[in-house]
Every structure is written in structure tokens, then in C-alpha cells.
PDB file of C-alpha atoms in Angstrom:
ATOM      1  CA  MET V  12      -0.135  71.947-159.903  1.00  0.00           C
ATOM      2  CA  THR V  13       1.645  74.835-161.620  1.00  0.00           C
ATOM      3  CA  ALA V  14       4.045  77.083-159.749  1.00  0.00           C
ATOM      4  CA  LEU V  15       2.699  80.459-158.659  1.00  0.00           C
ATOM      5  CA  THR V  16       4.600  83.224-160.453  1.00  0.00           C
ATOM      6  CA  THR V  17       5.307  86.607-158.923  1.00  0.00           C
ATOM      7  CA  VAL V  18       3.125  88.304-161.538  1.00  0.00           C
ATOM      8  CA  ASP V  19       0.225  85.962-160.807  1.00  0.00           C
ATOM      9  CA  PHE V  20       0.747  86.471-157.061  1.00  0.00           C
ATOM     10  CA  ALA V  21       0.690  90.271-157.488  1.00  0.00           C
ATOM     11  CA  LEU V  22      -2.369  90.162-159.759  1.00  0.00           C
ATOM     12  CA  ARG V  23      -4.366  87.999-157.349  1.00  0.00           C
ATOM     13  CA  LEU V  24      -3.330  90.125-154.385  1.00  0.00           C
ATOM     14  CA  THR V  25      -4.271  93.335-156.222  1.00  0.00           C
ATOM     15  CA  VAL V  26      -7.696  91.982-157.155  1.00  0.00           C
ATOM     16  CA  GLY V  27      -8.297  90.714-153.610  1.00  0.00           C
ATOM     17  CA  VAL V  28      -7.354  94.033-152.010  1.00  0.00           C
ATOM     18  CA  GLY V  29      -9.270  95.945-154.694  1.00  0.00           C
ATOM     19  CA  CYS V  30     -12.454  93.975-154.069  1.00  0.00           C
ATOM     20  CA  GLY V  31     -12.191  94.588-150.327  1.00  0.00           C
ATOM     21  CA  ALA V  32     -11.455  98.265-150.944  1.00  0.00           C
ATOM     22  CA  LEU V  33     -14.516  98.677-153.176  1.00  0.00           C
ATOM     23  CA  ILE V  34     -16.724  97.316-150.429  1.00  0.00           C
ATOM     24  CA  GLY V  35     -14.853  99.460-147.922  1.00  0.00           C
ATOM     25  CA  VAL V  36     -15.519 102.623-149.917  1.00  0.00           C
ATOM     26  CA  GLU V  37     -19.264 102.030-149.648  1.00  0.00           C
ATOM     27  CA  ARG V  38     -18.975 101.353-145.903  1.00  0.00           C
ATOM     28  CA  GLN V  39     -16.759 104.400-145.359  1.00  0.00           C
ATOM     29  CA  TRP V  40     -19.187 106.566-147.323  1.00  0.00           C
ATOM     30  CA  ARG V  41     -21.982 105.464-144.988  1.00  0.00           C
ATOM     31  CA  ALA V  42     -19.734 106.141-141.952  1.00  0.00           C
ATOM     32  CA  ARG V  43     -19.778 102.559-140.707  1.00  0.00           C
ATOM     33  CA  THR V  44     -17.384 101.106-138.143  1.00  0.00           C
ATOM     34  CA  ALA V  45     -15.378  99.010-140.592  1.00  0.00           C
ATOM     35  CA  GLY V  46     -14.639 101.148-143.621  1.00  0.00           C
ATOM     36  CA  LEU V  47     -12.143 101.317-146.453  1.00  0.00           C
ATOM     37  CA  ARG V  48      -8.964 100.241-144.675  1.00  0.00           C
ATOM     38  CA  THR V  49     -10.567  97.521-142.559  1.00  0.00           C
ATOM     39  CA  ASN V  50     -12.290  95.785-145.479  1.00  0.00           C
ATOM     40  CA  ALA V  51      -9.197  96.127-147.674  1.00  0.00           C
ATOM     41  CA  LEU V  52      -6.986  94.661-144.930  1.00  0.00           C
ATOM     42  CA  VAL V  53      -9.354  91.764-144.253  1.00  0.00           C
ATOM     43  CA  ALA V  54      -9.400  90.924-147.965  1.00  0.00           C
ATOM     44  CA  ALA V  55      -5.614  91.344-148.165  1.00  0.00           C
ATOM     45  CA  GLY V  56      -5.049  89.043-145.195  1.00  0.00           C
ATOM     46  CA  ALA V  57      -7.335  86.349-146.561  1.00  0.00           C
ATOM     47  CA  THR V  58      -5.692  86.637-149.978  1.00  0.00           C
ATOM     48  CA  LEU V  59      -2.181  86.444-148.547  1.00  0.00           C
ATOM     49  CA  PHE V  60      -2.905  83.388-146.390  1.00  0.00           C
ATOM     50  CA  VAL V  61      -4.324  81.434-149.307  1.00  0.00           C
ATOM     51  CA  LEU V  62      -1.597  82.656-151.675  1.00  0.00           C
ATOM     52  CA  TYR V  63       1.047  81.477-149.240  1.00  0.00           C
ATOM     53  CA  SER V  64      -0.511  78.045-149.092  1.00  0.00           C
ATOM     54  CA  GLU V  65      -0.578  77.908-152.902  1.00  0.00           C
ATOM     55  CA  ALA V  66       3.047  79.074-153.110  1.00  0.00           C
ATOM     56  CA  VAL V  67       4.107  76.206-150.834  1.00  0.00           C
ATOM     57  CA  GLY V  68       2.689  73.784-153.393  1.00  0.00           C
ATOM     58  CA  ASP V  69       0.531  71.477-151.260  1.00  0.00           C
ATOM     59  CA  GLU V  70      -2.646  70.654-153.227  1.00  0.00           C
ATOM     60  CA  THR V  71      -4.920  70.385-150.161  1.00  0.00           C
ATOM     61  CA  SER V  72      -3.397  73.353-148.357  1.00  0.00           C
ATOM     62  CA  PRO V  73      -5.362  76.201-150.043  1.00  0.00           C
ATOM     63  CA  THR V  74      -8.764  74.789-149.103  1.00  0.00           C
ATOM     64  CA  ARG V  75      -7.591  73.980-145.586  1.00  0.00           C
ATOM     65  CA  VAL V  76      -6.206  77.500-145.146  1.00  0.00           C
ATOM     66  CA  ALA V  77      -9.422  78.969-146.563  1.00  0.00           C
ATOM     67  CA  SER V  78     -11.406  77.142-143.875  1.00  0.00           C
ATOM     68  CA  TYR V  79      -9.142  78.645-141.214  1.00  0.00           C
ATOM     69  CA  VAL V  80      -9.721  82.088-142.724  1.00  0.00           C
ATOM     70  CA  VAL V  81     -13.472  81.577-142.303  1.00  0.00           C
ATOM     71  CA  SER V  82     -13.157  80.702-138.618  1.00  0.00           C
ATOM     72  CA  GLY V  83     -10.596  83.453-137.987  1.00  0.00           C
ATOM     73  CA  ILE V  84     -12.875  86.073-139.469  1.00  0.00           C
ATOM     74  CA  GLY V  85     -15.550  84.859-137.059  1.00  0.00           C
ATOM     75  CA  PHE V  86     -13.442  86.112-134.164  1.00  0.00           C
ATOM     76  CA  LEU V  87     -12.855  89.440-135.868  1.00  0.00           C
ATOM     77  CA  GLY V  88     -16.560  89.766-136.627  1.00  0.00           C
ATOM     78  CA  ALA V  89     -17.464  88.991-133.020  1.00  0.00           C
ATOM     79  CA  GLY V  90     -15.367  91.970-131.981  1.00  0.00           C
ATOM     80  CA  VAL V  91     -17.506  94.430-133.945  1.00  0.00           C
ATOM     81  CA  ILE V  92     -20.865  93.137-132.690  1.00  0.00           C
ATOM     82  CA  MET V  93     -22.087  95.220-129.745  1.00  0.00           C
ATOM     83  CA  ARG V  94     -25.156  95.016-127.565  1.00  0.00           C
ATOM     84  CA  ASP V  95     -26.930  98.348-127.134  1.00  0.00           C
ATOM     85  CA  GLY V  96     -29.797  97.951-124.684  1.00  0.00           C
ATOM     86  CA  ALA V  97     -32.288  95.540-126.199  1.00  0.00           C
ATOM     87  CA  SER V  98     -30.801  95.809-129.693  1.00  0.00           C
ATOM     88  CA  VAL V  99     -27.626  94.443-131.251  1.00  0.00           C
ATOM     89  CA  ARG V 100     -25.367  96.582-133.450  1.00  0.00           C
ATOM     90  CA  GLY V 101     -22.634  95.543-135.850  1.00  0.00           C
ATOM     91  CA  LEU V 102     -24.116  92.414-137.404  1.00  0.00           C
ATOM     92  CA  ASN V 103     -24.046  93.951-140.878  1.00  0.00           C
ATOM     93  CA  THR V 104     -20.454  95.087-140.352  1.00  0.00           C
ATOM     94  CA  ALA V 105     -19.412  91.601-139.242  1.00  0.00           C
ATOM     95  CA  ALA V 106     -21.150  90.031-142.240  1.00  0.00           C
ATOM     96  CA  THR V 107     -19.449  92.524-144.549  1.00  0.00           C
ATOM     97  CA  LEU V 108     -16.015  91.633-143.131  1.00  0.00           C
ATOM     98  CA  TRP V 109     -16.826  87.966-143.663  1.00  0.00           C
ATOM     99  CA  CYS V 110     -17.707  88.695-147.300  1.00  0.00           C
ATOM    100  CA  SER V 111     -14.487  90.686-147.787  1.00  0.00           C
ATOM    101  CA  ALA V 112     -12.505  87.701-146.550  1.00  0.00           C
ATOM    102  CA  ALA V 113     -14.400  85.408-148.919  1.00  0.00           C
ATOM    103  CA  LEU V 114     -13.573  87.702-151.824  1.00  0.00           C
ATOM    104  CA  GLY V 115      -9.913  87.567-150.839  1.00  0.00           C
ATOM    105  CA  VAL V 116     -10.023  83.777-150.833  1.00  0.00           C
ATOM    106  CA  LEU V 117     -11.645  83.756-154.278  1.00  0.00           C
ATOM    107  CA  ALA V 118      -9.034  86.132-155.677  1.00  0.00           C
ATOM    108  CA  ALA V 119      -6.190  84.109-154.164  1.00  0.00           C
ATOM    109  CA  SER V 120      -7.522  80.904-155.687  1.00  0.00           C
ATOM    110  CA  GLY V 121      -7.247  82.476-159.125  1.00  0.00           C
ATOM    111  CA  ARG V 122     -10.991  82.926-159.658  1.00  0.00           C
ATOM    112  CA  LEU V 123     -10.743  86.643-160.329  1.00  0.00           C
ATOM    113  CA  ASP V 124     -14.013  86.681-162.268  1.00  0.00           C
ATOM    114  CA  LEU V 125     -15.859  85.181-159.310  1.00  0.00           C
ATOM    115  CA  ALA V 126     -14.204  87.632-156.914  1.00  0.00           C
ATOM    116  CA  LEU V 127     -15.410  90.553-159.030  1.00  0.00           C
ATOM    117  CA  LEU V 128     -18.894  89.052-159.311  1.00  0.00           C
ATOM    118  CA  GLY V 129     -18.934  88.580-155.528  1.00  0.00           C
ATOM    119  CA  THR V 130     -17.915  92.213-155.035  1.00  0.00           C
ATOM    120  CA  VAL V 131     -20.753  93.430-157.245  1.00  0.00           C
ATOM    121  CA  THR V 132     -23.156  91.209-155.305  1.00  0.00           C
ATOM    122  CA  VAL V 133     -22.058  92.515-151.887  1.00  0.00           C
ATOM    123  CA  LEU V 134     -22.251  96.114-153.099  1.00  0.00           C
ATOM    124  CA  GLY V 135     -25.687  95.399-154.555  1.00  0.00           C
ATOM    125  CA  VAL V 136     -26.874  94.050-151.217  1.00  0.00           C
ATOM    126  CA  HIS V 137     -25.675  97.192-149.446  1.00  0.00           C
ATOM    127  CA  LEU V 138     -26.952  99.673-152.015  1.00  0.00           C
ATOM    128  CA  LEU V 139     -30.205  98.079-153.171  1.00  0.00           C
ATOM    129  CA  LEU V 140     -31.479  96.191-150.153  1.00  0.00           C
ATOM    130  CA  ARG V 141     -31.026  99.090-147.708  1.00  0.00           C
ATOM    131  CA  PRO V 142     -33.979 101.063-149.185  1.00  0.00           C
ATOM    132  CA  ALA V 143     -36.024  97.865-149.407  1.00  0.00           C
ATOM    133  CA  ALA V 144     -35.398  97.123-145.720  1.00  0.00           C
ATOM    134  CA  ARG V 145     -36.419 100.656-144.782  1.00  0.00           C
ATOM    135  CA  LEU V 146     -39.664 100.284-146.731  1.00  0.00           C
ATOM    136  CA  ILE V 147     -40.405  97.031-144.947  1.00  0.00           C
ATOM    137  CA  ASP V 148     -39.665  98.635-141.561  1.00  0.00           C
ATOM    138  CA  ARG V 149     -42.130 101.441-142.308  1.00  0.00           C
ATOM    139  CA  ALA V 150     -44.930  99.283-143.725  1.00  0.00           C
ATOM    140  CA  PRO V 151     -48.083  99.738-141.650  1.00  0.00           C
ATOM    141  CA  GLN V 152     -49.027  96.694-139.673  1.00  0.00           C
ATOM    142  CA  HIS V 153     -52.675  96.372-138.722  1.00  0.00           C
ATOM    143  CA  ASP V 154     -53.305  94.260-135.642  1.00  0.00           C
ATOM    144  CA  PRO V 155     -57.047  93.607-135.312  1.00  0.00           C
ATOM    145  CA  GLU V 156     -56.606  92.619-131.659  1.00  0.00           C
ATOM    146  CA  ALA V 157     -55.003  95.927-130.685  1.00  0.00           C
ATOM    147  CA  SER V 158     -57.511  98.540-129.628  1.00  0.00           C
ATOM    148  CA  ASP V 159     -55.198 101.149-128.156  1.00  0.00           C
ATOM    149  CA  GLY V 160     -54.807 103.259-131.314  1.00  0.00           C
ATOM    150  CA  SER V 161     -51.487 101.671-132.139  1.00  0.00           C
ATOM    151  CA  CYS V 162     -49.818 102.129-135.475  1.00  0.00           C
ATOM    152  CA  GLY V 163     -51.801 101.476-138.613  1.00  0.00           C
ATOM    153  CA  GLU V 164     -55.197 101.701-136.945  1.00  0.00           C
ATOM    154  CA  THR V 165     -57.858 104.248-137.796  1.00  0.00           C
ATOM    155  CA  SER V 166     -59.088 106.449-134.973  1.00  0.00           C
ATOM    156  CA  ARG V 167     -62.853 106.821-134.550  1.00  0.00           C
ATOM    157  CA  ALA V 168     -64.477 110.179-135.248  1.00  0.00           C
ATOM    158  CA  ASP V 169     -66.323 111.603-132.276  1.00  0.00           C
ATOM    159  CA  GLU V 170     -69.872 112.882-132.687  1.00  0.00           C
ATOM    160  CA  PRO V 171     -70.302 116.620-132.106  1.00  0.00           C
ATOM    161  CA  ASP V 172     -71.392 117.386-128.558  1.00  0.00           C
ATOM    162  CA  ALA V 173     -74.687 119.107-127.630  1.00  0.00           C
ATOM    163  CA  GLY V 174     -73.052 122.521-127.858  1.00  0.00           C
ATOM    164  CA  GLY V 175     -72.118 121.863-131.500  1.00  0.00           C
ATOM    165  CA  ALA V 176     -68.365 121.467-130.920  1.00  0.00           C
ATOM    166  CA  PRO V 177     -66.737 120.087-134.070  1.00  0.00           C
ATOM    167  CA  ALA V 178     -65.976 116.392-134.295  1.00  0.00           C
ATOM    168  CA  ARG V 179     -62.418 115.100-134.498  1.00  0.00           C
ATOM    169  CA  VAL V 180     -61.246 114.197-137.950  1.00  0.00           C
ATOM    170  CA  ARG V 181     -60.873 110.536-138.743  1.00  0.00           C
ATOM    171  CA  ALA V 182     -57.183 109.720-139.210  1.00  0.00           C
ATOM    172  CA  THR V 183     -54.871 106.794-139.552  1.00  0.00           C
ATOM    173  CA  VAL V 184     -52.087 106.636-137.003  1.00  0.00           C
ATOM    174  CA  PRO V 185     -48.770 106.487-138.898  1.00  0.00           C
ATOM    175  CA  CYS V 186     -46.586 103.483-138.396  1.00  0.00           C
ATOM    176  CA  ASP V 187     -42.827 103.321-138.314  1.00  0.00           C
ATOM    177  CA  ARG V 188     -41.985  99.925-136.822  1.00  0.00           C
ATOM    178  CA  ALA V 189     -38.289 100.684-136.611  1.00  0.00           C
ATOM    179  CA  ALA V 190     -38.888 103.920-134.665  1.00  0.00           C
ATOM    180  CA  ALA V 191     -41.472 102.251-132.454  1.00  0.00           C
ATOM    181  CA  HIS V 192     -39.068  99.388-131.763  1.00  0.00           C
ATOM    182  CA  ARG V 193     -36.218 101.785-130.943  1.00  0.00           C
ATOM    183  CA  ALA V 194     -38.460 103.792-128.631  1.00  0.00           C
ATOM    184  CA  GLY V 195     -39.653 100.627-126.912  1.00  0.00           C
ATOM    185  CA  ALA V 196     -36.103  99.311-126.585  1.00  0.00           C
ATOM    186  CA  ARG V 197     -34.922 102.607-125.090  1.00  0.00           C
ATOM    187  CA  SER V 198     -37.762 102.818-122.637  1.00  0.00           C
ATOM    188  CA  SER V 199     -37.304  99.234-121.434  1.00  0.00           C
ATOM    189  CA  ALA V 200     -33.514  99.424-121.310  1.00  0.00           C
ATOM    190  CA  ARG V 201     -33.127 102.567-119.134  1.00  0.00           C
ATOM    191  CA  PRO V 202     -35.217 104.216-116.474  1.00  0.00           C
ATOM    192  CA  PRO V 203     -36.846 107.471-117.597  1.00  0.00           C
ATOM    193  CA  GLY V 204     -34.669 110.540-117.193  1.00  0.00           C
ATOM    194  CA  THR V 205     -31.365 108.667-117.385  1.00  0.00           C
ATOM    195  CA  ARG V 206     -28.813 109.239-120.095  1.00  0.00           C
ATOM    196  CA  PRO V 207     -27.236 106.476-122.169  1.00  0.00           C
TER     197      PRO V 207
END
């Protein structure tokens, strides 16, 4: 095992913090709980712990320390997960912090190329899969057993009455599963007329 030089230490630390900061910029831009500083600090901490274990010179130490980083980040992630009525908030933030720590571990182990590839992957998940998830949430779902005019169903046109009143126009009820779920969660979580 070769000794860790100060230049190599600084390079790995810079890449680790930079990868966390890049992810943090995207989170900060979207006004999420854990933004630029939090993701950069998580990556810096993970990088520093593994770099310390490499500087000590024990061959098994870096992987052992990396496993402790994984479990430690679990506690940090649990702190950002909140229950809000029937829904849970913060899962994406916790997963992002976990990824930032993983990128720090990769950078500290000297796999700078993999750390950069991991950063691009995490950013891609946040930037590209968000619109895809929204499309899936809004996709109409037709339930043949539902007969209450719920989302995605077509309402029946009424025949004109004897006085010649115009018939209703046939229309499809729009479906936004996410909005319907939020409305259902709000109505079941609090009595009507109460404030959150």
C-alpha cells in the first residue's frame, strides 16, 4: 500500500466535496431541505473519514470505515424524514444525502472517475426522472369497477328533456392521481375546517 501524499489527499477531498456540492446546487435550486452546504458537508465528512483510514495505512480500514459511513448516514437521513398526515416527506432528501456520502467514499478511495460518474448519475435521476414521475402521477387510470365518475371515466350524456332543454356534453373527468391522493390524505388526516 502506497503512502497517501498531501497532494493526493487534497485532490481526493476536493473531488469529494465538489461532487457533493454539485448535487447540492441542484437541491438548493429546487429549494429542498438539504441543499448545497448539507450535501457538500456530507460528502466532505465521508471523504475525510475514509481518507483518515487510508492515511493510517491499515489495508482493511478503508472498507471498514466506509461501512460505518453508510450506517452513520442512515441516522442523518432518518432525521430529515418527516410524517405529514398520511404521507411521508423527505425520503428523496435522505436518499440524496446517502448518495453524497457514497460519492465521498468513492473520491476518498481514489476512484475519482467513478465519483464523477456517480455525480452525473445522481443529477440525472433528479433532473430527468422528476418529469417522468410527474407524467406517471398524472396518467389517467380507468377503473371499470368504479361507477362514481372518478378520474379517467367518461360521463354519460343526458337525453334532452320534454321541454327541449339541451343535453349535457359528454366529457372525460381529468385525472391527477397525485392531487387526488393529496386531497384524500388531507381529508382523512384532519377534520374539515381545521388548519394544519
